[in-house]
GROMACS .gro file of C-alpha atoms in nm:
model
  136
    1UNK     CA    1   0.000   0.000   0.000
    2UNK     CA    2   0.130   0.344  -0.083
    3UNK     CA    3   0.039   0.657   0.109
    4UNK     CA    4  -0.135   0.921  -0.100
    5UNK     CA    5  -0.205   1.192   0.152
    6UNK     CA    6  -0.020   1.251   0.480
    7UNK     CA    7  -0.306   1.415   0.667
    8UNK     CA    8  -0.383   1.728   0.469
    9UNK     CA    9  -0.675   1.948   0.568
   10UNK     CA   10  -0.971   1.921   0.333
   11UNK     CA   11  -1.214   2.211   0.333
   12UNK     CA   12  -1.547   2.113   0.188
   13UNK     CA   13  -1.853   2.319   0.105
   14UNK     CA   14  -2.165   2.133  -0.001
   15UNK     CA   15  -2.451   2.312  -0.169
   16UNK     CA   16  -2.771   2.208  -0.341
   17UNK     CA   17  -2.802   2.384  -0.676
   18UNK     CA   18  -3.126   2.491  -0.837
   19UNK     CA   19  -2.956   2.529  -1.177
   20UNK     CA   20  -2.645   2.306  -1.193
   21UNK     CA   21  -2.605   2.355  -1.570
   22UNK     CA   22  -2.570   2.732  -1.528
   23UNK     CA   23  -2.329   2.690  -1.236
   24UNK     CA   24  -2.118   2.454  -1.447
   25UNK     CA   25  -2.101   2.713  -1.727
   26UNK     CA   26  -1.974   2.971  -1.476
   27UNK     CA   27  -1.718   2.727  -1.333
   28UNK     CA   28  -1.583   2.649  -1.682
   29UNK     CA   29  -1.514   3.022  -1.732
   30UNK     CA   30  -1.265   3.014  -1.444
   31UNK     CA   31  -1.154   2.652  -1.399
   32UNK     CA   32  -1.017   2.378  -1.624
   33UNK     CA   33  -1.233   2.066  -1.670
   34UNK     CA   34  -1.042   1.761  -1.543
   35UNK     CA   35  -1.293   1.491  -1.630
   36UNK     CA   36  -1.609   1.304  -1.547
   37UNK     CA   37  -1.582   1.002  -1.318
   38UNK     CA   38  -1.794   0.737  -1.152
   39UNK     CA   39  -1.711   0.702  -0.780
   40UNK     CA   40  -1.819   0.391  -0.592
   41UNK     CA   41  -1.797   0.434  -0.215
   42UNK     CA   42  -1.826   0.181   0.064
   43UNK     CA   43  -1.827   0.324   0.416
   44UNK     CA   44  -1.728   0.096   0.704
   45UNK     CA   45  -1.782   0.126   1.078
   46UNK     CA   46  -1.758  -0.103   1.380
   47UNK     CA   47  -1.964  -0.422   1.345
   48UNK     CA   48  -2.098  -0.403   1.702
   49UNK     CA   49  -2.281  -0.073   1.636
   50UNK     CA   50  -2.621   0.001   1.485
   51UNK     CA   51  -2.748   0.291   1.279
   52UNK     CA   52  -2.548   0.579   1.136
   53UNK     CA   53  -2.201   0.624   1.284
   54UNK     CA   54  -1.963   0.920   1.272
   55UNK     CA   55  -1.664   0.691   1.327
   56UNK     CA   56  -1.617   0.545   0.982
   57UNK     CA   57  -1.377   0.512   0.691
   58UNK     CA   58  -1.436   0.491   0.319
   59UNK     CA   59  -1.315   0.266   0.039
   60UNK     CA   60  -1.356   0.457  -0.289
   61UNK     CA   61  -1.318   0.308  -0.634
   62UNK     CA   62  -1.262   0.558  -0.910
   63UNK     CA   63  -1.125   0.458  -1.248
   64UNK     CA   64  -0.852   0.198  -1.185
   65UNK     CA   65  -0.777   0.306  -0.826
   66UNK     CA   66  -0.910   0.205  -0.487
   67UNK     CA   67  -0.841   0.455  -0.209
   68UNK     CA   68  -0.913   0.422   0.164
   69UNK     CA   69  -0.986   0.749   0.345
   70UNK     CA   70  -1.043   0.838   0.707
   71UNK     CA   71  -1.145   1.190   0.806
   72UNK     CA   72  -1.071   1.333   1.148
   73UNK     CA   73  -1.340   1.585   1.227
   74UNK     CA   74  -1.220   1.941   1.249
   75UNK     CA   75  -1.384   2.281   1.241
   76UNK     CA   76  -1.734   2.311   1.106
   77UNK     CA   77  -1.944   2.608   1.011
   78UNK     CA   78  -2.296   2.582   0.871
   79UNK     CA   79  -2.245   2.411   0.533
   80UNK     CA   80  -1.863   2.407   0.555
   81UNK     CA   81  -1.638   2.135   0.695
   82UNK     CA   82  -1.261   2.138   0.752
   83UNK     CA   83  -1.132   1.789   0.830
   84UNK     CA   84  -0.791   1.629   0.849
   85UNK     CA   85  -0.786   1.353   0.591
   86UNK     CA   86  -0.559   1.047   0.563
   87UNK     CA   87  -0.559   0.829   0.251
   88UNK     CA   88  -0.381   0.529   0.108
   89UNK     CA   89  -0.428   0.317  -0.200
   90UNK     CA   90  -0.510  -0.054  -0.192
   91UNK     CA   91  -0.428  -0.288  -0.478
   92UNK     CA   92  -0.719  -0.528  -0.421
   93UNK     CA   93  -1.041  -0.360  -0.300
   94UNK     CA   94  -1.235  -0.688  -0.269
   95UNK     CA   95  -0.964  -0.837  -0.046
   96UNK     CA   96  -0.963  -0.516   0.161
   97UNK     CA   97  -1.340  -0.544   0.209
   98UNK     CA   98  -1.304  -0.904   0.332
   99UNK     CA   99  -1.019  -0.794   0.560
  100UNK     CA  100  -1.238  -0.522   0.714
  101UNK     CA  101  -1.531  -0.756   0.773
  102UNK     CA  102  -1.306  -1.023   0.927
  103UNK     CA  103  -1.154  -0.768   1.165
  104UNK     CA  104  -1.482  -0.641   1.308
  105UNK     CA  105  -1.610  -0.378   1.065
  106UNK     CA  106  -1.938  -0.374   0.878
  107UNK     CA  107  -2.059  -0.192   0.569
  108UNK     CA  108  -2.243   0.121   0.679
  109UNK     CA  109  -2.331   0.281   0.345
  110UNK     CA  110  -2.270   0.200  -0.021
  111UNK     CA  111  -2.319   0.464  -0.288
  112UNK     CA  112  -2.232   0.537  -0.648
  113UNK     CA  113  -2.216   0.883  -0.799
  114UNK     CA  114  -2.112   1.060  -1.117
  115UNK     CA  115  -1.866   1.343  -1.051
  116UNK     CA  116  -1.754   1.624  -1.280
  117UNK     CA  117  -1.421   1.761  -1.161
  118UNK     CA  118  -1.262   2.098  -1.236
  119UNK     CA  119  -0.931   2.254  -1.133
  120UNK     CA  120  -0.903   2.623  -1.042
  121UNK     CA  121  -0.551   2.763  -1.029
  122UNK     CA  122  -0.575   3.092  -0.841
  123UNK     CA  123  -0.345   3.389  -0.897
  124UNK     CA  124  -0.028   3.352  -0.689
  125UNK     CA  125  -0.122   3.636  -0.454
  126UNK     CA  126  -0.461   3.480  -0.357
  127UNK     CA  127  -0.401   3.116  -0.250
  128UNK     CA  128  -0.105   2.886  -0.239
  129UNK     CA  129  -0.306   2.575  -0.331
  130UNK     CA  130  -0.498   2.469  -0.638
  131UNK     CA  131  -0.870   2.428  -0.576
  132UNK     CA  132  -1.062   2.123  -0.690
  133UNK     CA  133  -1.429   2.182  -0.769
  134UNK     CA  134  -1.665   1.885  -0.797
  135UNK     CA  135  -2.021   1.871  -0.920
  136UNK     CA  136  -2.227   1.560  -0.853
   0.00000   0.00000   0.00000
């Protein structure tokens, strides 16, 4: 397994859009389209729990990769989250799922979504990081 992300902070804003097509047109004016992807997520939590759990981790399949992510809850404002995120890639997602179940985890949620991803590169004097924008 190779480490992909050594605990960077992810800031996430989620919004429901009344007109996603118009928003996408505006995003394209400022950001470069990266691609359209299908993401398949399986969230795991402890097997001895019931219902929705905050303590969980995710196995995401996107294209030819399978990435495990755990988020450590950070600051939150209404509609905005800032979490510390750790990720690593697994070579065999089915084997990883069996491993999790054998070691006391259960599937909490499974979901599949289509994601359109864009990359905004801000002027050097505004931000030091590139900004990924996702529509799904």
